[in-house]
CSV table of C-alpha atoms in Angstrom, one decimal:
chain,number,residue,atom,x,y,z
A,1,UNK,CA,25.8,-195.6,-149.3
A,2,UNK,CA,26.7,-192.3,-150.4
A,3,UNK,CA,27.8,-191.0,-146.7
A,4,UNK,CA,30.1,-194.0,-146.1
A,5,UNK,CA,33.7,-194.3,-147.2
A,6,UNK,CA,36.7,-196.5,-147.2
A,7,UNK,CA,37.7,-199.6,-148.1
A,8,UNK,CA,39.4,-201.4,-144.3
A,9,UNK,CA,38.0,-198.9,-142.4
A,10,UNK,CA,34.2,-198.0,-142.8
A,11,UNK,CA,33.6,-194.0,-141.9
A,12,UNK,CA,29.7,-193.0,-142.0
A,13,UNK,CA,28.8,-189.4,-141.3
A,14,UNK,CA,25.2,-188.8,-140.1
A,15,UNK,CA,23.5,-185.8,-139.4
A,16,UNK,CA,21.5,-182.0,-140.7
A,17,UNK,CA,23.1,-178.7,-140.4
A,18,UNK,CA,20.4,-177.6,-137.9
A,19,UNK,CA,19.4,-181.1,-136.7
A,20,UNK,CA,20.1,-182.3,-132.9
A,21,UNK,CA,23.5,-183.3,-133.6
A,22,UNK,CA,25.9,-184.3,-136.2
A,23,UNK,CA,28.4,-187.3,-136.2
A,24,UNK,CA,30.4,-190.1,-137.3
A,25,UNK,CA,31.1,-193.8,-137.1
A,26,UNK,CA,34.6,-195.0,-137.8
A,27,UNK,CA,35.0,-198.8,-137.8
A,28,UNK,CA,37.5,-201.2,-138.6
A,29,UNK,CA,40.3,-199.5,-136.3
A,30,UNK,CA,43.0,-201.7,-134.7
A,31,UNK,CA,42.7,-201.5,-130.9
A,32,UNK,CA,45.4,-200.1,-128.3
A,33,UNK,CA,45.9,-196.7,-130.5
A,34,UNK,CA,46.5,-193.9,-128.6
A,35,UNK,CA,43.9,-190.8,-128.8
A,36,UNK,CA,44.7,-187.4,-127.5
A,37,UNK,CA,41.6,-186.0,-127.4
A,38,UNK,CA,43.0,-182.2,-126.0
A,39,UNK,CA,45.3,-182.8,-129.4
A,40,UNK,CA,41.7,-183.2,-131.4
A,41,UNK,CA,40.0,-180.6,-130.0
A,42,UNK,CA,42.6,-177.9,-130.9
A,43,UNK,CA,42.5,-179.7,-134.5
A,44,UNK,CA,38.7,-179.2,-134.6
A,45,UNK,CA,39.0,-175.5,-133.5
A,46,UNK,CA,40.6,-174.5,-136.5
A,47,UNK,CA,37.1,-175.5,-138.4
A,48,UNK,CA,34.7,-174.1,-136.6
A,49,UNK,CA,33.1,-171.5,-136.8
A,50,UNK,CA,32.5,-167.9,-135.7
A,51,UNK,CA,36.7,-167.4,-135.6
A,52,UNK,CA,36.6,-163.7,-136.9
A,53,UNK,CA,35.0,-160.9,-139.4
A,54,UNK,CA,36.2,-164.1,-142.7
A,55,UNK,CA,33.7,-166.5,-141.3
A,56,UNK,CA,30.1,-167.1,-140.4
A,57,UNK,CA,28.9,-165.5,-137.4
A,58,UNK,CA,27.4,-169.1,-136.0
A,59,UNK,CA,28.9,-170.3,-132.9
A,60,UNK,CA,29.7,-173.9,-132.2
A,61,UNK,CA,31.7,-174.9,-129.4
A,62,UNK,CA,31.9,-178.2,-132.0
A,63,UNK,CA,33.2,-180.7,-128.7
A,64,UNK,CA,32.6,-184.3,-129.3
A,65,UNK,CA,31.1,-186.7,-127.2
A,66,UNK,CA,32.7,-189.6,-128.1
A,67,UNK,CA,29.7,-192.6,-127.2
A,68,UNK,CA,32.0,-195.8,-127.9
A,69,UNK,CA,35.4,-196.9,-129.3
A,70,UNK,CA,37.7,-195.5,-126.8
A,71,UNK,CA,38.4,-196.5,-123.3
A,72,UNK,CA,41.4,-195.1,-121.1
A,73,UNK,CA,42.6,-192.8,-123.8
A,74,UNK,CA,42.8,-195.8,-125.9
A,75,UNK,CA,41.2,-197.4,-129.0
A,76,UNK,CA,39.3,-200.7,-128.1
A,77,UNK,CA,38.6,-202.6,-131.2
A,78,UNK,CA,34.6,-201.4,-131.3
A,79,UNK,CA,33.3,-198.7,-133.6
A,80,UNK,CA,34.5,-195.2,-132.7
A,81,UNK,CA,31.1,-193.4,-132.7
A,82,UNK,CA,30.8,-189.5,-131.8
A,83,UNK,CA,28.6,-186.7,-132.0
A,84,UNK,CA,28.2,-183.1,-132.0
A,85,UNK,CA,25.1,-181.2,-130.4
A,86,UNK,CA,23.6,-177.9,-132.7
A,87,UNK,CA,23.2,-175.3,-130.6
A,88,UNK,CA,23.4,-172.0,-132.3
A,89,UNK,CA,20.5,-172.9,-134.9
A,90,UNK,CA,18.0,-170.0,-137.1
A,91,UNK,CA,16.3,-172.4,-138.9
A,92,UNK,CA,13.5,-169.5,-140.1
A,93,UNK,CA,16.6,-167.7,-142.3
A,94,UNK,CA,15.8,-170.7,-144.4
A,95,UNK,CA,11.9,-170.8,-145.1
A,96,UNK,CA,12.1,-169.7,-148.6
A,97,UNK,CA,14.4,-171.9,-149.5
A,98,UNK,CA,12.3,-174.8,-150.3
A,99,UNK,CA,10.3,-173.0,-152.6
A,100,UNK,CA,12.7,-171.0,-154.2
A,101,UNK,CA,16.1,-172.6,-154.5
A,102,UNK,CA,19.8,-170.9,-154.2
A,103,UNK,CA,21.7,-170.8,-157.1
A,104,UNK,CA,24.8,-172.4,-156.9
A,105,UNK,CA,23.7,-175.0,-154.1
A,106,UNK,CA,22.3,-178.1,-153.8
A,107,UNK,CA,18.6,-176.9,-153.1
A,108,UNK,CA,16.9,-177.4,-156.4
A,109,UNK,CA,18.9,-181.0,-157.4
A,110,UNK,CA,17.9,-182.4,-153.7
A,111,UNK,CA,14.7,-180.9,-154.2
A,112,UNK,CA,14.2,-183.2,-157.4
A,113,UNK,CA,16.0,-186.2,-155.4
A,114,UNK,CA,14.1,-186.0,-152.3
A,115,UNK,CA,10.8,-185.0,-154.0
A,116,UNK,CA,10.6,-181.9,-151.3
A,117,UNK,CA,11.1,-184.2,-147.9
A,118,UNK,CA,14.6,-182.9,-147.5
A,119,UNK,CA,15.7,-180.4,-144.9
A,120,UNK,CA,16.5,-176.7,-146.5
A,121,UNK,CA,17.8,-175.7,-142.8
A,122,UNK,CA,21.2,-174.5,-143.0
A,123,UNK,CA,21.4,-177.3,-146.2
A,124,UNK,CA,20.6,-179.9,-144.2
A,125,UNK,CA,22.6,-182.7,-144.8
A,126,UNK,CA,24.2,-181.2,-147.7
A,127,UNK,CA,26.2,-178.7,-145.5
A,128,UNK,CA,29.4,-177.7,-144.8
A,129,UNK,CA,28.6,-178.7,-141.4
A,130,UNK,CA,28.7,-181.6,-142.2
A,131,UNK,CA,33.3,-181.5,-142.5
A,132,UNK,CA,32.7,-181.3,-138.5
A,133,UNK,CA,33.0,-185.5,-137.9
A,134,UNK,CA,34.8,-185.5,-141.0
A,135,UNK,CA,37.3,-183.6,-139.1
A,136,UNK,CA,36.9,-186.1,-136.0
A,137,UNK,CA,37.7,-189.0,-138.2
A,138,UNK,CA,40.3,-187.6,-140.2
A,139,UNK,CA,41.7,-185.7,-136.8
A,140,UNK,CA,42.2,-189.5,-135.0
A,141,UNK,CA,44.0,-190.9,-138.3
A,142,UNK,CA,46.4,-187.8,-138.4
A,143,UNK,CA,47.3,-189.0,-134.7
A,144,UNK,CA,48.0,-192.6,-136.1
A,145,UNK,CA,49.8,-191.6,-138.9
A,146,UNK,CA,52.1,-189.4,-136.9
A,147,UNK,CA,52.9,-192.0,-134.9
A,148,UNK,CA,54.6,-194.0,-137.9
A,149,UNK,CA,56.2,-190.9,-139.0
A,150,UNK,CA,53.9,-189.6,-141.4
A,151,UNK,CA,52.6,-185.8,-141.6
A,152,UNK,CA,50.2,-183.8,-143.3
A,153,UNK,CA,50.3,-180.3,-143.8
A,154,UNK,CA,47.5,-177.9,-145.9
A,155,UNK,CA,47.7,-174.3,-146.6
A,156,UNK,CA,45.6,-171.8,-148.7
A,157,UNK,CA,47.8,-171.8,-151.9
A,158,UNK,CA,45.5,-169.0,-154.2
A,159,UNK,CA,42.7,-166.7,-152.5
A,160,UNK,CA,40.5,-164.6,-154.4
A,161,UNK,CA,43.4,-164.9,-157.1
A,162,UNK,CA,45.9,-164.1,-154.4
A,163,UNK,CA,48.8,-166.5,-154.5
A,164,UNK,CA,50.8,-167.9,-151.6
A,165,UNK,CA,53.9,-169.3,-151.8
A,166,UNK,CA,54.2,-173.6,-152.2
A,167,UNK,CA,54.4,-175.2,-148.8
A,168,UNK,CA,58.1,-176.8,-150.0
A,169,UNK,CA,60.4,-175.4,-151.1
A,170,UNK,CA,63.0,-178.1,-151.9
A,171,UNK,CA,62.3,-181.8,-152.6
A,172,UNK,CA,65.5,-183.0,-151.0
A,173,UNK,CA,63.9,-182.0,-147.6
A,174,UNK,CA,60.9,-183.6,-146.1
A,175,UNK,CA,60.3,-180.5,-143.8
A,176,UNK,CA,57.0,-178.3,-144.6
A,177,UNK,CA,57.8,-174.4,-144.4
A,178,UNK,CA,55.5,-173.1,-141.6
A,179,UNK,CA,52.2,-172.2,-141.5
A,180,UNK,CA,50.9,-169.2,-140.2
A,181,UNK,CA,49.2,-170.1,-137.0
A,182,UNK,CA,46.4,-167.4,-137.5
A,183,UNK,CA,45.6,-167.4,-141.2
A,184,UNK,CA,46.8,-171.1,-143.2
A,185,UNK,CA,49.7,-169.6,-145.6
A,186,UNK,CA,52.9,-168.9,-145.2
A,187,UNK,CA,53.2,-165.3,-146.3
A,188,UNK,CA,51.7,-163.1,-143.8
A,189,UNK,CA,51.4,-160.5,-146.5
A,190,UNK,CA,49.7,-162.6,-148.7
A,191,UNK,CA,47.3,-163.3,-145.8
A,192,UNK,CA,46.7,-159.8,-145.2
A,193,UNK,CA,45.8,-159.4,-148.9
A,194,UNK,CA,43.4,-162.2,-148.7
A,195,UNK,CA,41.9,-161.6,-145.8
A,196,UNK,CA,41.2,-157.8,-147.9
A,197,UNK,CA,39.7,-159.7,-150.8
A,198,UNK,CA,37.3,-161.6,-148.5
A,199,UNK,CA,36.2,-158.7,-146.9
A,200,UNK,CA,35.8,-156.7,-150.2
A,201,UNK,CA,33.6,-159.7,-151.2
A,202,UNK,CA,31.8,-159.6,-148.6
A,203,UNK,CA,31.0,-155.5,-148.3
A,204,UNK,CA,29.7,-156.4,-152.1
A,205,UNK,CA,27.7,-159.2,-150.9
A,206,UNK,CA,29.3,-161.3,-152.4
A,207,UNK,CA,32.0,-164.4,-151.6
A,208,UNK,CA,35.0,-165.7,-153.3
A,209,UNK,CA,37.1,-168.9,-153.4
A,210,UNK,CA,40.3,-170.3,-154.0
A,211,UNK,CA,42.8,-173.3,-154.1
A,212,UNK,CA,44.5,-175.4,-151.0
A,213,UNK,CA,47.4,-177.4,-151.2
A,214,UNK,CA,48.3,-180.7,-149.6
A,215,UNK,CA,51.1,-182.4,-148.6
A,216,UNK,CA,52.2,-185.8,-146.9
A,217,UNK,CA,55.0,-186.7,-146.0
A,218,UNK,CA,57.3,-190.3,-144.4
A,219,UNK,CA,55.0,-192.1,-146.8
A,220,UNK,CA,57.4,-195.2,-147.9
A,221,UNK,CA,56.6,-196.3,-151.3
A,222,UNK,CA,54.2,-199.3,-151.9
A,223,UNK,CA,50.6,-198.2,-150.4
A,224,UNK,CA,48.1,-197.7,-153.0
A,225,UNK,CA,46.5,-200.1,-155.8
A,226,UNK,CA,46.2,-199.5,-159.7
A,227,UNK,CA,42.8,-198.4,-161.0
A,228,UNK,CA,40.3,-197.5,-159.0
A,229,UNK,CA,42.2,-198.5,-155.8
A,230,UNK,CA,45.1,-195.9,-156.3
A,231,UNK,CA,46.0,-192.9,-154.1
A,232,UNK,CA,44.5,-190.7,-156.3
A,233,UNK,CA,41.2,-192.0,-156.6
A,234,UNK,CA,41.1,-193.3,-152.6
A,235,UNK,CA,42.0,-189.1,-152.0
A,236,UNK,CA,39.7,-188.0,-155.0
A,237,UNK,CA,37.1,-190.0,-154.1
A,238,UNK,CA,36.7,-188.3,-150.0
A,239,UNK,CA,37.9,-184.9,-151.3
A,240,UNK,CA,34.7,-184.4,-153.7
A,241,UNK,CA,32.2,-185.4,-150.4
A,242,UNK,CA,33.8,-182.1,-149.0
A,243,UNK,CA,30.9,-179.2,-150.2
A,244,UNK,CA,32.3,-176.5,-152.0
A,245,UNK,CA,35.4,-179.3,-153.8
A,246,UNK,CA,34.9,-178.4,-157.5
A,247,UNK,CA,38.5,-179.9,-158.5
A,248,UNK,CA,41.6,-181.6,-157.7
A,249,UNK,CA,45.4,-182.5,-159.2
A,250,UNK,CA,47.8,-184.1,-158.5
A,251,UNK,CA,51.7,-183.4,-158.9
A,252,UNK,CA,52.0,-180.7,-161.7
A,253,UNK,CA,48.1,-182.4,-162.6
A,254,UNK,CA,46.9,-180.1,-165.6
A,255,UNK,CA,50.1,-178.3,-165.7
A,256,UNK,CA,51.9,-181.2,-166.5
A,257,UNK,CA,49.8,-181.7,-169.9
A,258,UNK,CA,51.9,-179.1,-171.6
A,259,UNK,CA,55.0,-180.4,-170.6
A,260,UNK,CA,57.4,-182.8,-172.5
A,261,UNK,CA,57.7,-186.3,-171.4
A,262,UNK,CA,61.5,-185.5,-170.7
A,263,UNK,CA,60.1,-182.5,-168.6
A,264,UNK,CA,57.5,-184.0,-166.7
A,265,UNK,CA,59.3,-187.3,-165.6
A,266,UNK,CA,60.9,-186.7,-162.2
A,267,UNK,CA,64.2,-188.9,-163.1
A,268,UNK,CA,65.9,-191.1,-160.2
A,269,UNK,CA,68.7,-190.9,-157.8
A,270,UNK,CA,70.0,-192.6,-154.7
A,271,UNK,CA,69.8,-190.7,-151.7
A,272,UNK,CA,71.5,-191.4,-148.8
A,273,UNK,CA,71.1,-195.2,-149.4
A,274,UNK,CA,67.1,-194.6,-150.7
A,275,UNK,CA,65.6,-194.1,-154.1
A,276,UNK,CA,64.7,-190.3,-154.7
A,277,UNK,CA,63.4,-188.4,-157.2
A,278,UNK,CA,64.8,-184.8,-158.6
A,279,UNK,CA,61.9,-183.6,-159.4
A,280,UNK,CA,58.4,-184.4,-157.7
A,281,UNK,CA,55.9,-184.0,-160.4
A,282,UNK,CA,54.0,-187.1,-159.7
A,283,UNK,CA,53.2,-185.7,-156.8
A,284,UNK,CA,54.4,-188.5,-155.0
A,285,UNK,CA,52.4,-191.4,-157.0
A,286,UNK,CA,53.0,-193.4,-159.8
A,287,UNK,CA,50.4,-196.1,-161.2
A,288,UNK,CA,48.7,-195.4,-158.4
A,289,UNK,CA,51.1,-196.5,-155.5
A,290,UNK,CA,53.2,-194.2,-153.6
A,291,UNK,CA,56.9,-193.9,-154.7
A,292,UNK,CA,58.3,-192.7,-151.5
A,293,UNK,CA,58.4,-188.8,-152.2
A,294,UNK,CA,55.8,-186.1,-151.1
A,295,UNK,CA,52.4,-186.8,-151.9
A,296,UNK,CA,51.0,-183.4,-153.4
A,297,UNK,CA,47.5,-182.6,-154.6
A,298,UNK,CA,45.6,-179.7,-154.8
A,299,UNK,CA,42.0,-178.8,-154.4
A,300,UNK,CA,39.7,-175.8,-155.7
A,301,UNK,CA,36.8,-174.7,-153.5
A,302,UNK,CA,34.0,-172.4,-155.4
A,303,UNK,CA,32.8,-169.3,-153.7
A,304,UNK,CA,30.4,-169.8,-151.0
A,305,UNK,CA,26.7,-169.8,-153.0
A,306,UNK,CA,24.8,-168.4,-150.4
A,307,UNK,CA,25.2,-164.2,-150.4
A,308,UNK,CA,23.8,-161.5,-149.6
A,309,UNK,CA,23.4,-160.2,-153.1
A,310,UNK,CA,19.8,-160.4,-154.6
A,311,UNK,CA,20.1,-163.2,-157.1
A,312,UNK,CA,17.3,-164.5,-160.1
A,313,UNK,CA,16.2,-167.8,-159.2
A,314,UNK,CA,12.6,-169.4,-159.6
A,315,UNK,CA,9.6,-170.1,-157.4
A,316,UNK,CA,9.5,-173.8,-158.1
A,317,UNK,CA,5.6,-173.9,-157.4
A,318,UNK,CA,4.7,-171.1,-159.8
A,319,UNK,CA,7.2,-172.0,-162.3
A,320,UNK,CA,8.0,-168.7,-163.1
A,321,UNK,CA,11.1,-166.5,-162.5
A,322,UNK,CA,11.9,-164.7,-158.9
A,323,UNK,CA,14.4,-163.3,-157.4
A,324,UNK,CA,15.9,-164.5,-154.3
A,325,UNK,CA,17.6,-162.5,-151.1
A,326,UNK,CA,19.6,-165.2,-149.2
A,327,UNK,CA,19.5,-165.0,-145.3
A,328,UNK,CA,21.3,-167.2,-142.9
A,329,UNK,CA,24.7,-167.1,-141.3
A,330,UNK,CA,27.6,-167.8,-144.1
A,331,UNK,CA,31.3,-167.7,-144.5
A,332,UNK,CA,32.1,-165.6,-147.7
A,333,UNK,CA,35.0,-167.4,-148.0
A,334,UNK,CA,35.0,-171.2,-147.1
A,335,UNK,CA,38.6,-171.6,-147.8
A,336,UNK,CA,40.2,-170.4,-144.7
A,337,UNK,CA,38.2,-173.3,-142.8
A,338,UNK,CA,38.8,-176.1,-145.2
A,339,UNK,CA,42.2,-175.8,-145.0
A,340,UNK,CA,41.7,-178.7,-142.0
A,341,UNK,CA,39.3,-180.2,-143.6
A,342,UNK,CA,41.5,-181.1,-147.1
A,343,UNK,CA,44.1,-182.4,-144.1
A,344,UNK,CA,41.2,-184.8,-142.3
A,345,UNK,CA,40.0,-186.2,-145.7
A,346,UNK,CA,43.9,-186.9,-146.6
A,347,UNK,CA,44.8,-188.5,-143.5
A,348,UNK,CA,41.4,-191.1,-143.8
A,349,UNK,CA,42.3,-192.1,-147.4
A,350,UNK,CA,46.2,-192.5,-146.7
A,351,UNK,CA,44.5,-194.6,-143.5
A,352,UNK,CA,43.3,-196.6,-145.3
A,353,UNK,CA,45.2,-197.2,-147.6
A,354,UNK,CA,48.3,-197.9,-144.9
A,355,UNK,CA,45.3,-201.1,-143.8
A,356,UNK,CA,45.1,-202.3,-146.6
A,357,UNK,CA,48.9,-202.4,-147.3
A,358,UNK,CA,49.4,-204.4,-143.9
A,359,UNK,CA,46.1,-206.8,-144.6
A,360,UNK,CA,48.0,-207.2,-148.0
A,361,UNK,CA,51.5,-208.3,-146.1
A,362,UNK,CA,49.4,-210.7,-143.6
């Protein structure tokens, strides 16, 4: 099913942008983890939205009410289910949309798929939204990964064509540079500029997009399978369900395609008794297992389709050409907002991944 993931544990995310609620299943968790739900709520709040002049004006508290799966702070062995009410719903700002599709969103393809039964409000299940349970998932495995050492860190690395500096500076450390706690980078200048493009964007009518980095780090070396179980496709694979996800790389990815071989290899040391690398331009995996360094991956989120600028699309009953004014409540940048998001979908793959390296040991 195309809104259920992993391989040991089974995530399913149900729910319409303006429907009653929005949620997730998460099954095949060990019991007796610890949740700290005050600790997931704060992790939540930096998606949602209505969080300033860069985001939607739509209001969600975006609470869960957790309906099974934990007891006494605790895991218990049964499916973690959860849900999140709509409340702040204009579900008229979308009537034209089934008739006349946006371009750049999924209207007209699930308009072919659904043959015209699927709900145009707010994008229905094709909205970004929809990163809310993904966020409640991926904010209980960022917990569970902590706990074994493991951390994962995001920042907005290019806005509007605004660059930030990387999130490490030095591969011999295994400590992140910190993040800004108001705006995800770690310049505040370059924040300030990028908070000037959105706005520009958005006095134009217009939106713009950019590139987040990722990082993990504690990983040991060994989790991961080649082919279509490696790290890259388990992270790939949950990354591209996130709306708005037009690319991804790994290590120096693209970059690296111009190197040399004797450039792009990251050659070993020893390390205080552990196998390093100099370089990291992996990214952390090699044959699709982790080699003990940094995981790093990048991903590139388009510009928010829906603006205010009059667009051409068509009116799909006459078949002929129209143009289209977009209402609605939108971000004109999504970036800022998936910075978490890119972080939730991480810590679910690397999850995994860590289960099925320990049902692998049994």
């Amino acid at each position: 099913m195309s809104s259920t993931y992993g391989e040991c544990l089974k995530l399913s995310i149900f729910g319409q942008s303006h429907g009653a609620a929005i949620g997730m299943t998460l099954d095949g968790i060990p019991a007796g983890l610890p949740v700290d739900i005050a600790a997931l709520n704060a992790f939540l709040a930096r998606r949602a939205p209505g969080q300033g002049a860069h985001t939607t004006a739509r209001k969600e508290a975006d609470v869960p009410e957790f309906l099974s799966g934990i007891v006494n702070d605790h895991t218990c062995g049964a499916p973690i289910a959860a849900m999140i009410r709509n409340e702040n719903t204009r579900s008229a700002d979308y009537n034209n949309l089934m008739d006349r599709p946006r371009p750049g969103h999924a209207d007209y393809t699930a308009q072919v798929k659904y043959k015209g039964f699927q709900d145009v409000a707010g994008g229905g299940h094709f909205s970004g939204r929809l990163t809310a349970p993904l966020c409640i998932a991926g904010g209980l495995c960022k917990q569970w990964l902590s706990t074994m050492g493991i951390s994962i860190h995001a920042h907005i690395s290019v806005l509007g064509g605004i660059a930030d500096e990387p999130l490490y500076q030095d591969w011999t450390c295994n400590t992140p540079m910190h993040v800004c706690d108001d705006f995800p980078v770690l310049n505040k200048s370059a924040g300030e500029r990028m908070l000037q493009a959105i706005a520009d964007a958005k006095a134009d009518g217009d939106s713009v997009g950019g590139i987040i980095e990722c990082i993990v780090t504690g990983l040991p070396a060994g989790w991961g399978d080649p082919m279509f179980g490696g790290m890259e496709s388990r992270i790939a694979s949950i990354v591209y369900g996130i709306p708005a996800v037009k690319g991804i790389d790994f290590g120096t990815g693209f970059t690296g395609s111009y190197m040399r071989g004797s450039e792009n290899n990251d050659v070993y040391n020893i390390v205080d008794g552990t196998i390093r690398t100099e370089t990291n331009n992996a990214g952390g995996i090699l044959g699709g297992i982790t080699n003990g360094m940094p995981l790093v991956f990048t991903a590139a989120i388009k510009p928010t389709p829906s603006i205010a600028k009059a667009q051409q699309s068509v009116s799909l009953s006459k078949m002929t050409a129209q143009e289209l004014q977009v209402h609605g409540r939108h971000d004109p940048c999504i970036v800022p907002r998936a910075v978490p998001v890119i972080e939730a979908a991480a810590a679910i793959a690397i999850y995994d991944a860590y289960l099925a390296s320990r049902k692998d040991n049994l």
